């Protein structure tokens, strides 16, 4: 009998366990939602998860198909030779080649290994999970009374990826990336449909866990944090922007579902919530860990702070341009 590593339960397993316990209590005649606050929190949690789940599934399916059937060389063929001109083209490619944040990291590594300039690959890494149609449609559904949020999010994210790419093209150094990044990775064996299915399944479990945690965070913020605190934060826009930017980093939500979490924080103005949506897909804790493991800790120590500052500024700028 062989032994293997014990798999630690993720957010999806935790959600399933909570639902089983809640159902068991109801069968026994015990109402687990004994207070109005718990009922409100449960309503917020279910609303966030149920609304976001279809977009999350669609996003991971697209990510799986692109991973299996679209070669990184396809992007390289359409890029201009000059990095400065290639950066916005790579950002625009993120509209047509959507992917979640986790999937964009290995894609960027493959691009670099195939000879694509570092700045161009990193611009695509930031753009693919932020400006694709799935994310924009999800934002429109989450903010039906504020359609300008869609354009503001697209503009803020597009500018973030472009500015970071241009800055890296001028100031970035090749030695900041680990040497292993330049090696051409070997491709996996098996039919492409299996690669697509495995990628989608992995991304769904991983991103679904973060969606569950995001829904729980939204429920806690709605029920535990006093309304007076939230109202006071809404009156201090600068502080609200900084708090929401840091919250985006800590919560590490999937870009297909973060709009519904932001929409649930209705006591805050639109501008801080826009910054939350621009920062989240660009820099968060799980992305920093992935980038450190893929490109090296020295790279992550430079890239994450740069991306955070640029994303906050571009999110605020986009909001002011749109009139939020």
CSV table of C-alpha atoms in Angstrom, one decimal:
chain,number,residue,atom,x,y,z
A,1,UNK,CA,0.0,0.0,0.0
A,2,UNK,CA,1.4,3.3,-1.1
A,3,UNK,CA,1.1,6.5,0.8
A,4,UNK,CA,0.8,9.9,-0.7
A,5,UNK,CA,0.5,13.5,0.4
A,6,UNK,CA,-2.8,14.4,2.1
A,7,UNK,CA,-4.8,16.9,0.1
A,8,UNK,CA,-5.8,19.9,2.1
A,9,UNK,CA,-9.5,20.9,1.7
A,10,UNK,CA,-10.1,24.0,-0.3
A,11,UNK,CA,-12.9,26.6,-0.3
A,12,UNK,CA,-15.3,24.4,-2.3
A,13,UNK,CA,-14.9,21.5,0.1
A,14,UNK,CA,-15.4,23.8,3.1
A,15,UNK,CA,-18.6,25.2,1.5
A,16,UNK,CA,-19.9,21.7,0.9
A,17,UNK,CA,-19.3,20.8,4.5
A,18,UNK,CA,-21.0,23.9,5.8
A,19,UNK,CA,-24.1,23.2,3.6
A,20,UNK,CA,-24.3,19.6,4.8
A,21,UNK,CA,-24.1,20.7,8.4
A,22,UNK,CA,-26.7,23.4,7.9
A,23,UNK,CA,-29.0,20.9,6.1
A,24,UNK,CA,-28.6,18.4,8.9
A,25,UNK,CA,-29.5,21.0,11.5
A,26,UNK,CA,-32.7,21.9,9.6
A,27,UNK,CA,-33.7,18.2,9.4
A,28,UNK,CA,-33.3,18.0,13.2
A,29,UNK,CA,-35.5,21.1,13.6
A,30,UNK,CA,-32.7,23.5,14.5
A,31,UNK,CA,-32.5,26.7,12.6
A,32,UNK,CA,-28.8,27.6,12.0
A,33,UNK,CA,-29.7,31.1,11.1
A,34,UNK,CA,-31.1,32.2,14.5
A,35,UNK,CA,-30.4,35.9,14.2
A,36,UNK,CA,-31.4,38.5,11.6
A,37,UNK,CA,-27.7,39.3,11.1
A,38,UNK,CA,-27.0,35.7,10.1
A,39,UNK,CA,-29.9,35.6,7.8
A,40,UNK,CA,-28.7,38.8,6.0
A,41,UNK,CA,-25.2,37.4,5.8
A,42,UNK,CA,-26.4,34.1,4.4
A,43,UNK,CA,-28.5,36.0,1.8
A,44,UNK,CA,-25.5,38.1,0.7
A,45,UNK,CA,-23.2,35.1,0.5
A,46,UNK,CA,-25.6,33.0,-1.6
A,47,UNK,CA,-26.4,36.0,-3.9
A,48,UNK,CA,-22.7,36.7,-4.5
A,49,UNK,CA,-21.8,33.0,-5.2
A,50,UNK,CA,-24.8,32.2,-7.3
A,51,UNK,CA,-24.5,35.3,-9.5
A,52,UNK,CA,-20.8,34.9,-10.0
A,53,UNK,CA,-20.6,31.1,-10.6
A,54,UNK,CA,-21.9,31.0,-14.2
A,55,UNK,CA,-19.2,33.6,-15.3
A,56,UNK,CA,-16.6,31.7,-13.3
A,57,UNK,CA,-17.4,28.5,-15.1
A,58,UNK,CA,-17.4,30.2,-18.5
A,59,UNK,CA,-14.1,31.8,-17.8
A,60,UNK,CA,-12.3,28.6,-16.7
A,61,UNK,CA,-13.8,26.7,-19.7
A,62,UNK,CA,-12.3,29.4,-22.0
A,63,UNK,CA,-9.0,29.2,-20.1
A,64,UNK,CA,-8.9,25.5,-20.6
A,65,UNK,CA,-9.6,25.6,-24.3
A,66,UNK,CA,-7.0,28.3,-24.9
A,67,UNK,CA,-4.4,26.5,-22.9
A,68,UNK,CA,-4.9,23.3,-24.9
A,69,UNK,CA,-5.5,24.7,-28.4
A,70,UNK,CA,-3.9,28.1,-28.7
A,71,UNK,CA,-0.1,28.2,-28.9
A,72,UNK,CA,1.8,31.1,-27.3
A,73,UNK,CA,3.5,31.4,-30.7
A,74,UNK,CA,0.2,32.7,-32.1
A,75,UNK,CA,0.6,35.9,-30.1
A,76,UNK,CA,4.2,36.3,-31.0
A,77,UNK,CA,3.5,36.2,-34.7
A,78,UNK,CA,1.2,39.3,-34.6
A,79,UNK,CA,3.4,41.4,-32.3
A,80,UNK,CA,5.5,44.3,-33.6
A,81,UNK,CA,9.2,44.0,-33.3
A,82,UNK,CA,9.6,47.0,-31.0
A,83,UNK,CA,8.6,46.3,-27.4
A,84,UNK,CA,7.1,49.8,-27.0
A,85,UNK,CA,4.7,49.2,-29.9
A,86,UNK,CA,4.1,45.6,-29.0
A,87,UNK,CA,2.9,46.3,-25.4
A,88,UNK,CA,-0.6,47.7,-26.4
A,89,UNK,CA,-1.0,45.0,-29.0
A,90,UNK,CA,-0.4,42.3,-26.3
A,91,UNK,CA,-2.8,44.1,-24.0
A,92,UNK,CA,-5.4,44.2,-26.8
A,93,UNK,CA,-4.9,40.4,-27.3
A,94,UNK,CA,-6.1,39.9,-23.8
A,95,UNK,CA,-9.6,40.9,-25.0
A,96,UNK,CA,-9.6,38.0,-27.5
A,97,UNK,CA,-7.6,35.5,-25.4
A,98,UNK,CA,-9.2,35.6,-22.0
A,99,UNK,CA,-7.8,33.6,-19.0
A,100,UNK,CA,-7.9,33.7,-15.3
A,101,UNK,CA,-5.0,35.2,-13.3
A,102,UNK,CA,-3.6,31.8,-12.4
A,103,UNK,CA,-3.5,30.7,-16.1
A,104,UNK,CA,-1.9,33.9,-17.3
A,105,UNK,CA,1.3,33.3,-15.3
A,106,UNK,CA,2.3,30.1,-17.1
A,107,UNK,CA,1.3,31.5,-20.4
A,108,UNK,CA,3.5,34.6,-19.9
A,109,UNK,CA,6.4,32.2,-19.0
A,110,UNK,CA,5.9,30.3,-22.2
A,111,UNK,CA,5.9,33.5,-24.2
A,112,UNK,CA,9.2,34.6,-22.6
A,113,UNK,CA,10.7,31.2,-23.2
A,114,UNK,CA,9.7,31.5,-26.9
A,115,UNK,CA,11.5,34.8,-27.2
A,116,UNK,CA,8.8,37.4,-26.6
A,117,UNK,CA,10.2,40.5,-24.8
A,118,UNK,CA,9.7,40.4,-21.1
A,119,UNK,CA,7.6,43.6,-21.0
A,120,UNK,CA,5.3,42.4,-23.7
A,121,UNK,CA,4.6,39.0,-22.0
A,122,UNK,CA,4.1,40.8,-18.6
A,123,UNK,CA,1.6,43.2,-20.2
A,124,UNK,CA,-0.4,40.3,-21.6
A,125,UNK,CA,-0.2,38.6,-18.1
A,126,UNK,CA,-2.0,41.6,-16.6
A,127,UNK,CA,-4.4,42.2,-19.4
A,128,UNK,CA,-5.8,38.7,-20.1
A,129,UNK,CA,-7.7,38.3,-16.8
A,130,UNK,CA,-8.9,41.9,-16.7
A,131,UNK,CA,-10.1,43.1,-20.1
A,132,UNK,CA,-11.7,40.0,-21.5
A,133,UNK,CA,-15.4,39.9,-22.5
A,134,UNK,CA,-16.4,37.4,-19.7
A,135,UNK,CA,-15.1,39.8,-17.0
A,136,UNK,CA,-16.8,42.8,-18.6
A,137,UNK,CA,-20.1,41.1,-19.0
A,138,UNK,CA,-20.0,40.0,-15.4
A,139,UNK,CA,-19.3,43.6,-14.4
A,140,UNK,CA,-22.3,44.8,-16.4
A,141,UNK,CA,-24.5,42.2,-14.7
A,142,UNK,CA,-23.2,43.1,-11.2
A,143,UNK,CA,-23.7,46.8,-11.7
A,144,UNK,CA,-27.0,47.1,-13.7
A,145,UNK,CA,-27.6,50.6,-12.4
A,146,UNK,CA,-24.1,51.8,-13.1
A,147,UNK,CA,-23.2,50.7,-16.7
A,148,UNK,CA,-20.3,53.2,-16.7
A,149,UNK,CA,-18.4,50.8,-14.4
A,150,UNK,CA,-17.8,48.5,-17.4
A,151,UNK,CA,-16.1,51.2,-19.4
A,152,UNK,CA,-14.2,52.5,-16.4
A,153,UNK,CA,-13.0,49.0,-15.5
A,154,UNK,CA,-11.8,48.3,-19.1
A,155,UNK,CA,-10.0,51.6,-19.3
A,156,UNK,CA,-8.4,51.3,-15.9
A,157,UNK,CA,-7.2,47.7,-16.5
A,158,UNK,CA,-6.0,48.4,-20.1
A,159,UNK,CA,-4.0,51.4,-18.8
A,160,UNK,CA,-2.6,49.4,-15.9
A,161,UNK,CA,-1.3,46.6,-18.2
A,162,UNK,CA,0.1,49.1,-20.8
A,163,UNK,CA,1.8,51.4,-18.3
A,164,UNK,CA,3.4,48.5,-16.4
A,165,UNK,CA,4.6,47.0,-19.7
A,166,UNK,CA,6.1,50.3,-20.9
A,167,UNK,CA,7.8,50.9,-17.5
A,168,UNK,CA,9.3,47.4,-17.5
A,169,UNK,CA,10.4,47.9,-21.1
A,170,UNK,CA,12.4,50.9,-20.1
A,171,UNK,CA,13.6,50.0,-16.6
A,172,UNK,CA,13.3,46.2,-16.3
A,173,UNK,CA,16.3,44.0,-16.4
A,174,UNK,CA,16.6,40.5,-17.8
A,175,UNK,CA,18.5,39.3,-14.7
A,176,UNK,CA,15.5,40.1,-12.5
A,177,UNK,CA,13.8,37.0,-13.9
A,178,UNK,CA,15.0,33.6,-12.8
A,179,UNK,CA,17.2,31.8,-15.4
A,180,UNK,CA,14.7,28.9,-15.6
A,181,UNK,CA,12.1,31.2,-17.2
A,182,UNK,CA,14.2,31.4,-20.4
A,183,UNK,CA,14.0,27.6,-20.9
A,184,UNK,CA,11.4,26.2,-23.2
A,185,UNK,CA,9.1,24.1,-21.1
A,186,UNK,CA,8.1,20.6,-22.3
A,187,UNK,CA,4.5,20.1,-23.3
A,188,UNK,CA,2.3,17.6,-21.5
A,189,UNK,CA,1.2,14.3,-23.1
A,190,UNK,CA,-2.3,13.3,-24.0
A,191,UNK,CA,-5.1,14.5,-26.2
A,192,UNK,CA,-5.8,18.2,-26.2
A,193,UNK,CA,-9.3,17.8,-24.9
A,194,UNK,CA,-7.9,16.1,-21.8
A,195,UNK,CA,-5.5,19.0,-21.3
A,196,UNK,CA,-8.4,21.5,-21.7
A,197,UNK,CA,-10.6,19.5,-19.2
A,198,UNK,CA,-7.8,19.2,-16.7
A,199,UNK,CA,-7.0,22.9,-16.9
A,200,UNK,CA,-10.6,23.9,-16.5
A,201,UNK,CA,-11.1,21.5,-13.6
A,202,UNK,CA,-8.0,22.8,-11.8
A,203,UNK,CA,-8.9,26.4,-12.4
A,204,UNK,CA,-12.5,25.9,-11.3
A,205,UNK,CA,-11.6,24.2,-8.0
A,206,UNK,CA,-8.9,26.8,-7.3
A,207,UNK,CA,-10.9,29.9,-8.3
A,208,UNK,CA,-14.1,28.5,-6.8
A,209,UNK,CA,-12.4,28.4,-3.4
A,210,UNK,CA,-11.4,32.0,-3.6
A,211,UNK,CA,-15.0,32.9,-4.8
A,212,UNK,CA,-16.4,31.2,-1.7
A,213,UNK,CA,-13.9,33.1,0.5
A,214,UNK,CA,-14.9,36.3,-1.2
A,215,UNK,CA,-18.6,35.7,-0.7
A,216,UNK,CA,-17.9,35.0,3.0
A,217,UNK,CA,-15.9,38.2,3.3
A,218,UNK,CA,-18.7,40.2,1.7
A,219,UNK,CA,-21.2,38.6,4.1
A,220,UNK,CA,-19.0,39.4,7.1
A,221,UNK,CA,-18.5,43.0,6.0
A,222,UNK,CA,-22.2,43.4,5.4
A,223,UNK,CA,-23.3,42.0,8.8
A,224,UNK,CA,-20.4,42.6,11.3
A,225,UNK,CA,-18.9,45.9,10.3
A,226,UNK,CA,-21.2,48.7,11.6
A,227,UNK,CA,-23.0,50.7,8.9
A,228,UNK,CA,-21.6,53.9,10.5
A,229,UNK,CA,-18.1,52.8,9.8
A,230,UNK,CA,-18.8,52.0,6.2
A,231,UNK,CA,-20.7,55.3,5.8
A,232,UNK,CA,-17.7,57.1,7.4
A,233,UNK,CA,-15.3,55.4,5.0
A,234,UNK,CA,-17.5,56.4,2.1
A,235,UNK,CA,-17.2,60.0,3.1
A,236,UNK,CA,-13.4,59.8,3.0
A,237,UNK,CA,-12.8,58.8,-0.6
A,238,UNK,CA,-9.0,58.7,-0.5
A,239,UNK,CA,-9.0,56.4,2.6
A,240,UNK,CA,-11.7,54.3,0.9
A,241,UNK,CA,-9.6,53.9,-2.2
A,242,UNK,CA,-6.6,52.7,-0.2
A,243,UNK,CA,-8.7,50.3,1.9
A,244,UNK,CA,-10.4,48.8,-1.1
A,245,UNK,CA,-7.1,48.4,-3.0
A,246,UNK,CA,-5.5,46.6,0.0
A,247,UNK,CA,-8.7,44.5,0.3
A,248,UNK,CA,-8.4,43.4,-3.3
A,249,UNK,CA,-4.8,42.2,-2.6
A,250,UNK,CA,-5.8,40.3,0.5
A,251,UNK,CA,-9.0,38.7,-0.8
A,252,UNK,CA,-7.4,37.4,-4.0
A,253,UNK,CA,-10.6,36.9,-5.9
A,254,UNK,CA,-11.0,35.5,-9.4
A,255,UNK,CA,-11.7,38.3,-11.9
A,256,UNK,CA,-14.8,36.5,-13.2
A,257,UNK,CA,-16.5,36.9,-9.8
A,258,UNK,CA,-15.0,39.9,-8.1
A,259,UNK,CA,-17.5,42.4,-9.5
A,260,UNK,CA,-20.4,40.7,-7.5
A,261,UNK,CA,-18.4,41.1,-4.3
A,262,UNK,CA,-17.7,44.8,-5.1
A,263,UNK,CA,-21.4,45.3,-6.0
A,264,UNK,CA,-22.4,43.9,-2.6
A,265,UNK,CA,-20.5,46.8,-0.9
A,266,UNK,CA,-23.2,49.2,-1.9
A,267,UNK,CA,-22.5,51.6,1.0
A,268,UNK,CA,-19.2,52.7,-0.6
A,269,UNK,CA,-19.0,55.1,-3.6
A,270,UNK,CA,-18.3,53.6,-7.0
A,271,UNK,CA,-14.7,55.0,-7.3
A,272,UNK,CA,-13.2,52.9,-4.5
A,273,UNK,CA,-15.1,49.8,-5.8
A,274,UNK,CA,-13.6,50.5,-9.2
A,275,UNK,CA,-10.1,50.5,-7.8
A,276,UNK,CA,-10.9,47.2,-6.1
A,277,UNK,CA,-11.8,45.8,-9.6
A,278,UNK,CA,-8.7,47.2,-11.3
A,279,UNK,CA,-6.2,46.1,-8.6
A,280,UNK,CA,-7.6,42.6,-7.9
A,281,UNK,CA,-6.8,41.0,-11.3
A,282,UNK,CA,-3.4,42.7,-11.4
A,283,UNK,CA,-1.9,42.0,-8.0
A,284,UNK,CA,-3.0,39.9,-5.0
A,285,UNK,CA,-1.5,37.4,-2.6
A,286,UNK,CA,-2.0,34.3,-4.8
A,287,UNK,CA,-0.6,36.1,-7.8
A,288,UNK,CA,2.5,37.2,-5.9
A,289,UNK,CA,3.1,33.6,-4.7
A,290,UNK,CA,2.6,32.3,-8.3
A,291,UNK,CA,4.9,34.9,-9.8
A,292,UNK,CA,7.6,34.3,-7.1
A,293,UNK,CA,7.5,30.6,-7.8
A,294,UNK,CA,7.5,31.1,-11.6
A,295,UNK,CA,9.7,34.1,-12.2
A,296,UNK,CA,11.7,34.3,-9.0
A,297,UNK,CA,11.3,36.1,-5.7
A,298,UNK,CA,13.5,39.0,-6.9
A,299,UNK,CA,11.1,39.6,-9.8
A,300,UNK,CA,8.0,39.4,-7.6
A,301,UNK,CA,9.5,41.9,-5.1
A,302,UNK,CA,9.8,44.5,-7.8
A,303,UNK,CA,6.8,43.7,-10.0
A,304,UNK,CA,4.1,43.5,-7.4
A,305,UNK,CA,4.7,47.0,-5.8
A,306,UNK,CA,5.0,48.5,-9.3
A,307,UNK,CA,1.8,46.9,-10.4
A,308,UNK,CA,-0.1,47.9,-7.2
A,309,UNK,CA,0.9,51.6,-7.5
A,310,UNK,CA,0.1,51.7,-11.2
A,311,UNK,CA,-3.2,49.9,-10.8
A,312,UNK,CA,-4.4,52.3,-8.0
A,313,UNK,CA,-3.5,55.4,-10.1
A,314,UNK,CA,-5.0,54.0,-13.3
A,315,UNK,CA,-8.2,53.0,-11.5
A,316,UNK,CA,-8.6,56.4,-10.0
A,317,UNK,CA,-7.8,58.1,-13.3
A,318,UNK,CA,-10.3,55.9,-15.2
A,319,UNK,CA,-12.9,56.7,-12.6
A,320,UNK,CA,-12.4,60.4,-12.9
A,321,UNK,CA,-12.4,60.3,-16.7
A,322,UNK,CA,-15.7,58.4,-16.7
A,323,UNK,CA,-17.2,60.6,-14.0
A,324,UNK,CA,-17.6,58.2,-11.1
